[in-house]
Amino acid sequence: MAGETKKMTRNTLILVPAKVLEGVLLLVMSALYSRIFPPAVNGRYQIVNTTVLALFLVSAAWLYNATARFVSEYRSPQGEKTFYSTFLMSFGVITLVVLGIGALAWQIGESFLFFAAAMLLTSYSLFTMMNGLLIQTEHLMVSIFVSLLDVAGKVVCTTLLVTAGGNSTPYPAIFGAVISDCVASCIAMAVLHVPSSTRARYFSRKLLGDLLTFGVPLIGMSIGTGLLSMVDRYIVAFMEGDVGSAIYLTNFTVSSGIFGMIAAAVVRATYPSLISGYTNDGRQAAEKLLAQGTRLYFLIAMPAALGLCAVCQPLARFMFEDTYWSGSAIIGIAAAAYFFMDLTEYAIKGFELTKNTRPVLRYSLLAAAIKIVATFALTGLMGIQGAAWGTLLAFVCYFLLVIWGMRRTFRFRPDGKSTLRIFVSALLCSLCAFVVCRLIPLEGGGFAALVKTLCGAGAGGAVYVACLLCSGELRPELEMLRQARQNRTKEK
C-alpha cells in the first residue's frame, strides 16, 4: 500500500513538469493556428478535430480502455507477444473499417475532407493507445518524449505545409497532425518491441474475448461521455457559424488542452497503482489510494482552474488575434468545467475497478441531455459564452450524479482538511493573479498582454506555494524528495 502510494506520487511528480511543457506547446499550436489560418478555416479544422475525437470514442476507445486494464497481466516475454499481437491485429481491423468508411464518404460526399478525417482518426487512435501503453508499462520518460515530439511536430509540419500549399483549407493542420502522430507512434512501438512481438500465431482469442468483454460495454459510456464533452461545439457551430465556432473553440481549447495534460499526468499515473492496490489488497486499499490520487489532482488542478479564471483576458490577448478576444472569458469558464470533468474521472474509477460501468452510461447520457438543453438556451441568451456556462453546468451535474450513484459500492472521500487547505491556497493564488493583472497599467495585446499574464501567473504561483508550505500540505512530497536525495547521496 505504502509502496503504491509512493510510486503514484513519484510518477505524478515526473509527469507533471513534462505535461506542463506539453501544455505550453499546445498553447503555441493554438495561437499559431489562430494566426496562420483565417477564422472560418480555423473553425472548420476545429470541427474536424472535434469530430475525430468523438469518433475515436465510438470506434477505438473501447480497445484503449481495455488494453490499459489488461496490459499489466501480460508482462512476461511470452505474454507480451500474445498481448501485442492481439492488440495490433484488433487495431488493424478497426483501421481498415475506418479508412473504408472514409473512402466511401469521400465518394458519396465528393469531398476529400472525409478521407482526410479518417486518416486523422486512425493516426490519433494509434498514438493515443501507444502512449497509454507506455505509461501503463512505466516507460514514463519515453512517453514524455513522444508526447512532446508529437505536439512540436504538429506545429512544425503544419507551418511547413502552409508555407508550401497555402492556408485556404484545413488540410495542412490535418496532415501535419497525421505525420506527427505516425512518427511518434512508431517510436513508441519500437520501444515497446511491438513489431518484433507481433505474429499471427501469437493471436489469442481468449485475450480478444477479455478485451471485448471489458471494452465493448464502455462504448456506450464513451458515447455518453462524447456527447457530454463535445455536443456544445456542434451547437455553437450551428447557431453561430464558422467564425463564432472558431472564437469559441480556440478559447475553449486553451483550457481543454491544459486539463488534458493534467489528466494525462495525474489521472493516468494513478490508475496502475489503483489496479494493483485493488487486485492485491482489496477495495479499502484502493479507496485509500484513490483519496491520495485525488489529493494530487487537487494540488495541480485547483490552482490551474482558478488561475486561468484570473488571467484569461490577458492570456487570450497575448495568444490570439483580436478577432478572438471577445471569447476570453470562455477560457476561465471552461477551466472550471474541465476541473469537474477530470475530477469525475477519479470518481468513476470505483465503477471501472468493479467492472460495473453501466451506471456511468446512464449518468453521462443524463448529463449530456442537460448540456444540450442548457447550451441551446444559454447560447440563445448569451451567445458563445452561454455555451461555456452550459458545459460547466453539465459537468457539475455529471460529477454529482456519479458520486451519488457510487455511494454504496465504492467510497470516494478525499481528505477534508487537505482539500480545504489546497482550495484556500488556490483561491488566494487566483485573487493575487487577478489583482496583479489589474494593477499593471498596460493595455492591448502582444507584449503588454504577455507581461500581464506572466506577472499575474508568477505572483499567483508564488502565493500558492507559500500557502502550501505554511500550512504543511506539502510535507509528504518534501519528505519523499528528501529521502530520494539521501538515497542518491548514499549510493555515491
mmCIF file of C-alpha atoms in Angstrom, residues 3-292:
data_model
loop_
_atom_site.group_PDB
_atom_site.id
_atom_site.type_symbol
_atom_site.label_atom_id
_atom_site.label_comp_id
_atom_site.label_asym_id
_atom_site.label_seq_id
_atom_site.Cartn_x
_atom_site.Cartn_y
_atom_site.Cartn_z
ATOM 1 C CA GLY A 3 4.795 1.410 -1.967
ATOM 2 C CA GLU A 4 1.935 2.026 -4.376
ATOM 3 C CA THR A 5 1.327 5.456 -2.865
ATOM 4 C CA LYS A 6 4.985 6.390 -3.327
ATOM 5 C CA LYS A 7 5.011 5.050 -6.871
ATOM 6 C CA MET A 8 1.864 7.002 -7.708
ATOM 7 C CA THR A 9 3.323 10.206 -6.264
ATOM 8 C CA ARG A 10 6.695 9.642 -7.954
ATOM 9 C CA ASN A 11 5.119 9.062 -11.361
ATOM 10 C CA THR A 12 2.979 12.163 -10.951
ATOM 11 C CA LEU A 13 5.987 14.310 -9.997
ATOM 12 C CA ILE A 14 7.826 13.021 -13.069
ATOM 13 C CA LEU A 15 4.952 13.561 -15.477
ATOM 14 C CA VAL A 16 3.690 16.958 -14.293
ATOM 15 C CA PRO A 17 6.676 19.132 -15.410
ATOM 16 C CA ALA A 18 6.710 17.402 -18.794
ATOM 17 C CA LYS A 19 2.978 17.829 -19.220
ATOM 18 C CA VAL A 20 3.294 21.496 -18.312
ATOM 19 C CA LEU A 21 5.781 21.867 -21.163
ATOM 20 C CA GLU A 22 3.459 19.922 -23.443
ATOM 21 C CA GLY A 23 0.621 22.227 -22.413
ATOM 22 C CA VAL A 24 2.753 25.236 -23.352
ATOM 23 C CA LEU A 25 3.383 23.698 -26.772
ATOM 24 C CA LEU A 26 -0.351 23.149 -27.195
ATOM 25 C CA LEU A 27 -0.944 26.810 -26.406
ATOM 26 C CA VAL A 28 1.669 27.728 -29.003
ATOM 27 C CA MET A 29 -0.093 25.498 -31.521
ATOM 28 C CA SER A 30 -3.479 27.049 -30.790
ATOM 29 C CA ALA A 31 -2.037 30.564 -31.069
ATOM 30 C CA LEU A 32 -0.269 29.657 -34.317
ATOM 31 C CA TYR A 33 -3.417 28.270 -35.914
ATOM 32 C CA SER A 34 -5.355 31.416 -34.967
ATOM 33 C CA ARG A 35 -2.785 33.427 -36.893
ATOM 34 C CA ILE A 36 -1.911 31.372 -39.955
ATOM 35 C CA PHE A 37 -5.483 30.296 -40.797
ATOM 36 C CA PRO A 38 -8.426 32.613 -41.461
ATOM 37 C CA PRO A 39 -11.100 32.277 -38.722
ATOM 38 C CA ALA A 40 -13.505 30.374 -40.994
ATOM 39 C CA VAL A 41 -10.811 27.835 -41.987
ATOM 40 C CA ASN A 42 -9.675 27.515 -38.377
ATOM 41 C CA GLY A 43 -13.286 26.906 -37.388
ATOM 42 C CA ARG A 44 -13.630 24.101 -39.963
ATOM 43 C CA TYR A 45 -10.450 22.468 -38.713
ATOM 44 C CA GLN A 46 -11.677 22.668 -35.125
ATOM 45 C CA ILE A 47 -14.921 20.934 -36.128
ATOM 46 C CA VAL A 48 -12.985 18.210 -37.991
ATOM 47 C CA ASN A 49 -10.765 17.703 -34.943
ATOM 48 C CA THR A 50 -13.797 17.572 -32.657
ATOM 49 C CA THR A 51 -15.443 15.001 -34.920
ATOM 50 C CA VAL A 52 -12.308 12.868 -34.862
ATOM 51 C CA LEU A 53 -12.279 12.944 -31.060
ATOM 52 C CA ALA A 54 -15.932 11.945 -30.987
ATOM 53 C CA LEU A 55 -15.462 9.100 -33.477
ATOM 54 C CA PHE A 56 -12.474 7.821 -31.507
ATOM 55 C CA LEU A 57 -14.786 7.301 -28.541
ATOM 56 C CA VAL A 58 -17.053 5.148 -30.687
ATOM 57 C CA SER A 59 -14.528 3.256 -32.815
ATOM 58 C CA ALA A 60 -11.391 2.708 -30.765
ATOM 59 C CA ALA A 61 -11.771 3.947 -27.177
ATOM 60 C CA TRP A 62 -13.036 0.517 -26.119
ATOM 61 C CA LEU A 63 -9.703 -1.003 -27.169
ATOM 62 C CA TYR A 64 -7.753 1.791 -25.498
ATOM 63 C CA ASN A 65 -9.578 1.290 -22.186
ATOM 64 C CA ALA A 66 -9.316 -2.492 -22.373
ATOM 65 C CA THR A 67 -5.590 -2.570 -23.149
ATOM 66 C CA ALA A 68 -4.909 -0.171 -20.272
ATOM 67 C CA ARG A 69 -6.783 -2.536 -17.963
ATOM 68 C CA PHE A 70 -5.135 -5.811 -19.086
ATOM 69 C CA VAL A 71 -1.571 -4.932 -20.138
ATOM 70 C CA SER A 72 -0.272 -5.397 -16.589
ATOM 71 C CA GLU A 73 -1.370 -9.052 -16.715
ATOM 72 C CA TYR A 74 0.838 -9.793 -19.766
ATOM 73 C CA ARG A 75 4.259 -8.516 -18.694
ATOM 74 C CA SER A 76 6.223 -11.739 -19.325
ATOM 75 C CA PRO A 77 8.105 -12.195 -22.653
ATOM 76 C CA GLN A 78 5.509 -14.656 -23.935
ATOM 77 C CA GLY A 79 2.698 -12.563 -22.507
ATOM 78 C CA GLU A 80 3.913 -9.504 -24.413
ATOM 79 C CA LYS A 81 3.864 -11.471 -27.664
ATOM 80 C CA THR A 82 0.290 -12.555 -27.003
ATOM 81 C CA PHE A 83 -0.816 -9.109 -25.906
ATOM 82 C CA TYR A 84 0.745 -7.018 -28.663
ATOM 83 C CA SER A 85 -0.183 -9.469 -31.422
ATOM 84 C CA THR A 86 -3.817 -9.479 -30.324
ATOM 85 C CA PHE A 87 -3.870 -5.730 -29.802
ATOM 86 C CA LEU A 88 -2.253 -4.797 -33.119
ATOM 87 C CA MET A 89 -4.407 -7.164 -35.183
ATOM 88 C CA SER A 90 -7.534 -5.843 -33.495
ATOM 89 C CA PHE A 91 -6.465 -2.289 -34.215
ATOM 90 C CA GLY A 92 -5.701 -3.259 -37.817
ATOM 91 C CA VAL A 93 -9.314 -4.329 -38.287
ATOM 92 C CA ILE A 94 -10.530 -1.042 -36.806
ATOM 93 C CA THR A 95 -8.203 0.870 -39.146
ATOM 94 C CA LEU A 96 -9.473 -0.914 -42.258
ATOM 95 C CA VAL A 97 -13.069 -0.217 -41.291
ATOM 96 C CA VAL A 98 -12.389 3.467 -40.550
ATOM 97 C CA LEU A 99 -10.459 4.067 -43.787
ATOM 98 C CA GLY A 100 -13.049 2.138 -45.771
ATOM 99 C CA ILE A 101 -15.887 4.254 -44.406
ATOM 100 C CA GLY A 102 -13.819 7.393 -45.018
ATOM 101 C CA ALA A 103 -13.212 6.409 -48.652
ATOM 102 C CA LEU A 104 -16.905 5.656 -49.153
ATOM 103 C CA ALA A 105 -17.892 9.007 -47.629
ATOM 104 C CA TRP A 106 -15.354 10.703 -49.936
ATOM 105 C CA GLN A 107 -17.003 9.175 -52.993
ATOM 106 C CA ILE A 108 -20.554 9.887 -51.854
ATOM 107 C CA GLY A 109 -19.938 13.373 -50.478
ATOM 108 C CA GLU A 110 -17.407 14.273 -53.187
ATOM 109 C CA SER A 111 -15.091 15.832 -50.609
ATOM 110 C CA PHE A 112 -11.614 14.554 -49.788
ATOM 111 C CA LEU A 113 -12.066 16.047 -46.321
ATOM 112 C CA PHE A 114 -13.928 12.881 -45.264
ATOM 113 C CA PHE A 115 -10.996 10.611 -46.075
ATOM 114 C CA ALA A 116 -8.501 13.070 -44.557
ATOM 115 C CA ALA A 117 -10.537 12.984 -41.338
ATOM 116 C CA ALA A 118 -10.481 9.167 -41.410
ATOM 117 C CA MET A 119 -6.682 9.241 -41.704
ATOM 118 C CA LEU A 120 -6.503 11.666 -38.777
ATOM 119 C CA LEU A 121 -8.774 9.408 -36.731
ATOM 120 C CA THR A 122 -6.518 6.413 -37.440
ATOM 121 C CA SER A 123 -3.253 8.178 -36.576
ATOM 122 C CA TYR A 124 -4.726 9.814 -33.474
ATOM 123 C CA SER A 125 -6.121 6.497 -32.232
ATOM 124 C CA LEU A 126 -2.808 4.725 -32.715
ATOM 125 C CA PHE A 127 -0.795 7.386 -30.927
ATOM 126 C CA THR A 128 -3.263 7.629 -28.049
ATOM 127 C CA MET A 129 -3.136 3.872 -27.493
ATOM 128 C CA MET A 130 0.629 3.560 -27.784
ATOM 129 C CA ASN A 131 1.253 6.465 -25.458
ATOM 130 C CA GLY A 132 -1.204 4.977 -22.973
ATOM 131 C CA LEU A 133 0.650 1.666 -23.095
ATOM 132 C CA LEU A 134 3.936 3.458 -22.449
ATOM 133 C CA ILE A 135 2.510 4.919 -19.251
ATOM 134 C CA GLN A 136 0.886 1.666 -18.129
ATOM 135 C CA THR A 137 4.176 -0.223 -18.646
ATOM 136 C CA GLU A 138 6.076 2.550 -16.793
ATOM 137 C CA HIS A 139 8.064 3.834 -19.773
ATOM 138 C CA LEU A 140 7.407 7.330 -18.436
ATOM 139 C CA MET A 141 10.402 9.105 -19.966
ATOM 140 C CA VAL A 142 9.649 7.689 -23.398
ATOM 141 C CA SER A 143 6.018 8.753 -23.023
ATOM 142 C CA ILE A 144 7.169 12.260 -22.182
ATOM 143 C CA PHE A 145 9.492 12.339 -25.192
ATOM 144 C CA VAL A 146 6.967 11.108 -27.756
ATOM 145 C CA SER A 147 4.239 13.400 -26.384
ATOM 146 C CA LEU A 148 6.460 16.462 -26.731
ATOM 147 C CA LEU A 149 7.651 15.289 -30.132
ATOM 148 C CA ASP A 150 4.073 14.820 -31.296
ATOM 149 C CA VAL A 151 2.932 18.326 -30.347
ATOM 150 C CA ALA A 152 6.114 20.017 -31.593
ATOM 151 C CA GLY A 153 5.892 18.005 -34.806
ATOM 152 C CA LYS A 154 2.348 19.233 -35.429
ATOM 153 C CA VAL A 155 3.492 22.836 -35.132
ATOM 154 C CA VAL A 156 6.469 22.342 -37.460
ATOM 155 C CA CYS A 157 4.708 20.168 -40.054
ATOM 156 C CA THR A 158 1.661 22.421 -40.224
ATOM 157 C CA THR A 159 3.817 25.502 -40.689
ATOM 158 C CA LEU A 160 5.788 23.837 -43.480
ATOM 159 C CA LEU A 161 2.637 22.624 -45.222
ATOM 160 C CA VAL A 162 1.046 26.071 -45.029
ATOM 161 C CA THR A 163 4.219 27.579 -46.481
ATOM 162 C CA ALA A 164 4.155 25.067 -49.331
ATOM 163 C CA GLY A 165 0.432 24.934 -50.080
ATOM 164 C CA GLY A 166 -1.282 27.958 -48.549
ATOM 165 C CA ASN A 167 -3.833 28.382 -45.763
ATOM 166 C CA SER A 168 -7.144 28.368 -47.629
ATOM 167 C CA THR A 169 -8.061 24.847 -46.409
ATOM 168 C CA PRO A 170 -7.648 22.923 -43.122
ATOM 169 C CA TYR A 171 -5.567 20.200 -44.837
ATOM 170 C CA PRO A 172 -2.157 21.491 -43.622
ATOM 171 C CA ALA A 173 -3.294 21.191 -39.993
ATOM 172 C CA ILE A 174 -4.870 17.770 -40.604
ATOM 173 C CA PHE A 175 -1.873 16.223 -42.370
ATOM 174 C CA GLY A 176 0.584 17.902 -40.011
ATOM 175 C CA ALA A 177 -1.167 16.033 -37.204
ATOM 176 C CA VAL A 178 -1.232 12.758 -39.168
ATOM 177 C CA ILE A 179 2.504 12.878 -39.867
ATOM 178 C CA SER A 180 3.391 13.732 -36.265
ATOM 179 C CA ASP A 181 1.104 11.075 -34.792
ATOM 180 C CA CYS A 182 2.566 8.391 -37.048
ATOM 181 C CA VAL A 183 6.195 9.282 -36.271
ATOM 182 C CA ALA A 184 5.568 9.375 -32.514
ATOM 183 C CA SER A 185 3.605 6.107 -32.674
ATOM 184 C CA CYS A 186 6.428 4.334 -34.499
ATOM 185 C CA ILE A 187 8.913 5.388 -31.809
ATOM 186 C CA ALA A 188 6.586 4.145 -29.060
ATOM 187 C CA MET A 189 6.053 0.831 -30.859
ATOM 188 C CA ALA A 190 9.809 0.356 -31.255
ATOM 189 C CA VAL A 191 10.429 0.958 -27.540
ATOM 190 C CA LEU A 192 7.681 -1.500 -26.571
ATOM 191 C CA HIS A 193 9.029 -4.059 -29.100
ATOM 192 C CA VAL A 194 5.623 -4.269 -30.713
ATOM 193 C CA PRO A 195 6.860 -5.139 -34.253
ATOM 194 C CA SER A 196 9.136 -7.955 -33.060
ATOM 195 C CA SER A 197 6.433 -9.308 -30.717
ATOM 196 C CA THR A 198 3.634 -9.337 -33.272
ATOM 197 C CA ARG A 199 2.978 -12.563 -35.139
ATOM 198 C CA ALA A 200 -0.268 -14.057 -36.368
ATOM 199 C CA ARG A 201 0.402 -17.281 -34.445
ATOM 200 C CA TYR A 202 0.503 -15.372 -31.146
ATOM 201 C CA PHE A 203 -3.020 -14.026 -31.603
ATOM 202 C CA SER A 204 -5.204 -15.043 -28.645
ATOM 203 C CA ARG A 205 -8.947 -15.483 -28.936
ATOM 204 C CA LYS A 206 -9.163 -15.614 -25.161
ATOM 205 C CA LEU A 207 -7.455 -12.242 -24.778
ATOM 206 C CA LEU A 208 -9.604 -10.771 -27.536
ATOM 207 C CA GLY A 209 -12.640 -12.054 -25.693
ATOM 208 C CA ASP A 210 -11.422 -10.409 -22.487
ATOM 209 C CA LEU A 211 -10.780 -7.122 -24.304
ATOM 210 C CA LEU A 212 -14.214 -7.195 -25.907
ATOM 211 C CA THR A 213 -15.971 -8.181 -22.691
ATOM 212 C CA PHE A 214 -14.357 -5.306 -20.811
ATOM 213 C CA GLY A 215 -14.221 -2.730 -23.586
ATOM 214 C CA VAL A 216 -17.408 -3.059 -25.635
ATOM 215 C CA PRO A 217 -19.759 -2.130 -22.773
ATOM 216 C CA LEU A 218 -17.669 1.019 -22.430
ATOM 217 C CA ILE A 219 -18.664 2.099 -25.962
ATOM 218 C CA GLY A 220 -21.997 3.240 -24.605
ATOM 219 C CA MET A 221 -20.209 5.116 -21.837
ATOM 220 C CA SER A 222 -17.875 6.646 -24.426
ATOM 221 C CA ILE A 223 -20.828 7.805 -26.492
ATOM 222 C CA GLY A 224 -22.375 9.386 -23.428
ATOM 223 C CA THR A 225 -19.071 10.983 -22.446
ATOM 224 C CA GLY A 226 -18.504 12.147 -26.024
ATOM 225 C CA LEU A 227 -21.906 13.812 -26.160
ATOM 226 C CA LEU A 228 -21.236 15.386 -22.799
ATOM 227 C CA SER A 229 -17.805 16.680 -23.840
ATOM 228 C CA MET A 230 -18.388 17.773 -27.425
ATOM 229 C CA VAL A 231 -22.032 18.437 -28.265
ATOM 230 C CA ASP A 232 -21.672 22.122 -27.346
ATOM 231 C CA ARG A 233 -19.139 22.578 -30.165
ATOM 232 C CA TYR A 234 -21.634 21.449 -32.771
ATOM 233 C CA ILE A 235 -24.393 23.551 -31.240
ATOM 234 C CA VAL A 236 -22.183 26.647 -31.387
ATOM 235 C CA ALA A 237 -21.230 25.886 -34.995
ATOM 236 C CA PHE A 238 -24.922 25.510 -35.858
ATOM 237 C CA MET A 239 -26.062 28.660 -34.062
ATOM 238 C CA GLU A 240 -23.057 30.974 -34.520
ATOM 239 C CA GLY A 241 -21.442 29.827 -37.808
ATOM 240 C CA ASP A 242 -17.782 29.121 -38.657
ATOM 241 C CA VAL A 243 -16.409 32.371 -37.222
ATOM 242 C CA GLY A 244 -18.334 32.089 -33.953
ATOM 243 C CA SER A 245 -17.283 28.462 -33.737
ATOM 244 C CA ALA A 246 -13.632 29.421 -34.274
ATOM 245 C CA ILE A 247 -13.756 32.033 -31.488
ATOM 246 C CA TYR A 248 -15.466 29.610 -29.101
ATOM 247 C CA LEU A 249 -13.294 26.588 -29.814
ATOM 248 C CA THR A 250 -9.992 28.463 -29.964
ATOM 249 C CA ASN A 251 -10.526 29.903 -26.486
ATOM 250 C CA PHE A 252 -12.117 26.702 -25.196
ATOM 251 C CA THR A 253 -9.180 24.611 -26.418
ATOM 252 C CA VAL A 254 -6.784 26.506 -24.147
ATOM 253 C CA SER A 255 -8.432 25.051 -21.042
ATOM 254 C CA SER A 256 -9.356 21.677 -22.511
ATOM 255 C CA GLY A 257 -5.757 21.219 -23.673
ATOM 256 C CA ILE A 258 -4.252 22.203 -20.337
ATOM 257 C CA PHE A 259 -6.589 19.946 -18.389
ATOM 258 C CA GLY A 260 -5.990 17.168 -20.868
ATOM 259 C CA MET A 261 -2.328 17.367 -19.904
ATOM 260 C CA ILE A 262 -3.197 17.400 -16.203
ATOM 261 C CA ALA A 263 -5.348 14.317 -16.684
ATOM 262 C CA ALA A 264 -2.521 12.589 -18.539
ATOM 263 C CA ALA A 265 -0.040 13.434 -15.788
ATOM 264 C CA VAL A 266 -2.163 12.705 -12.733
ATOM 265 C CA VAL A 267 -5.165 10.530 -13.577
ATOM 266 C CA ARG A 268 -3.209 8.101 -15.758
ATOM 267 C CA ALA A 269 -0.356 7.967 -13.260
ATOM 268 C CA THR A 270 -2.886 6.957 -10.596
ATOM 269 C CA TYR A 271 -4.621 4.153 -12.493
ATOM 270 C CA PRO A 272 -1.834 1.497 -12.452
ATOM 271 C CA SER A 273 -1.480 1.864 -8.679
ATOM 272 C CA LEU A 274 -5.250 1.654 -8.228
ATOM 273 C CA ILE A 275 -5.425 -1.581 -10.218
ATOM 274 C CA SER A 276 -2.525 -3.063 -8.281
ATOM 275 C CA GLY A 277 -3.955 -1.990 -4.930
ATOM 276 C CA TYR A 278 -7.414 -3.300 -5.744
ATOM 277 C CA THR A 279 -6.081 -6.623 -7.061
ATOM 278 C CA ASN A 280 -3.636 -7.261 -4.231
ATOM 279 C CA ASP A 281 -5.232 -5.642 -1.178
ATOM 280 C CA GLY A 282 -8.919 -5.213 -1.952
ATOM 281 C CA ARG A 283 -11.444 -2.400 -2.053
ATOM 282 C CA GLN A 284 -10.398 -0.493 1.076
ATOM 283 C CA ALA A 285 -6.801 -0.216 -0.103
ATOM 284 C CA ALA A 286 -7.991 1.050 -3.484
ATOM 285 C CA GLU A 287 -10.218 3.625 -1.773
ATOM 286 C CA LYS A 288 -7.246 4.994 0.163
ATOM 287 C CA LEU A 289 -5.138 5.126 -2.986
ATOM 288 C CA LEU A 290 -7.971 6.904 -4.774
ATOM 289 C CA ALA A 291 -8.117 9.504 -1.998
ATOM 290 C CA GLN A 292 -4.339 10.018 -2.340
#
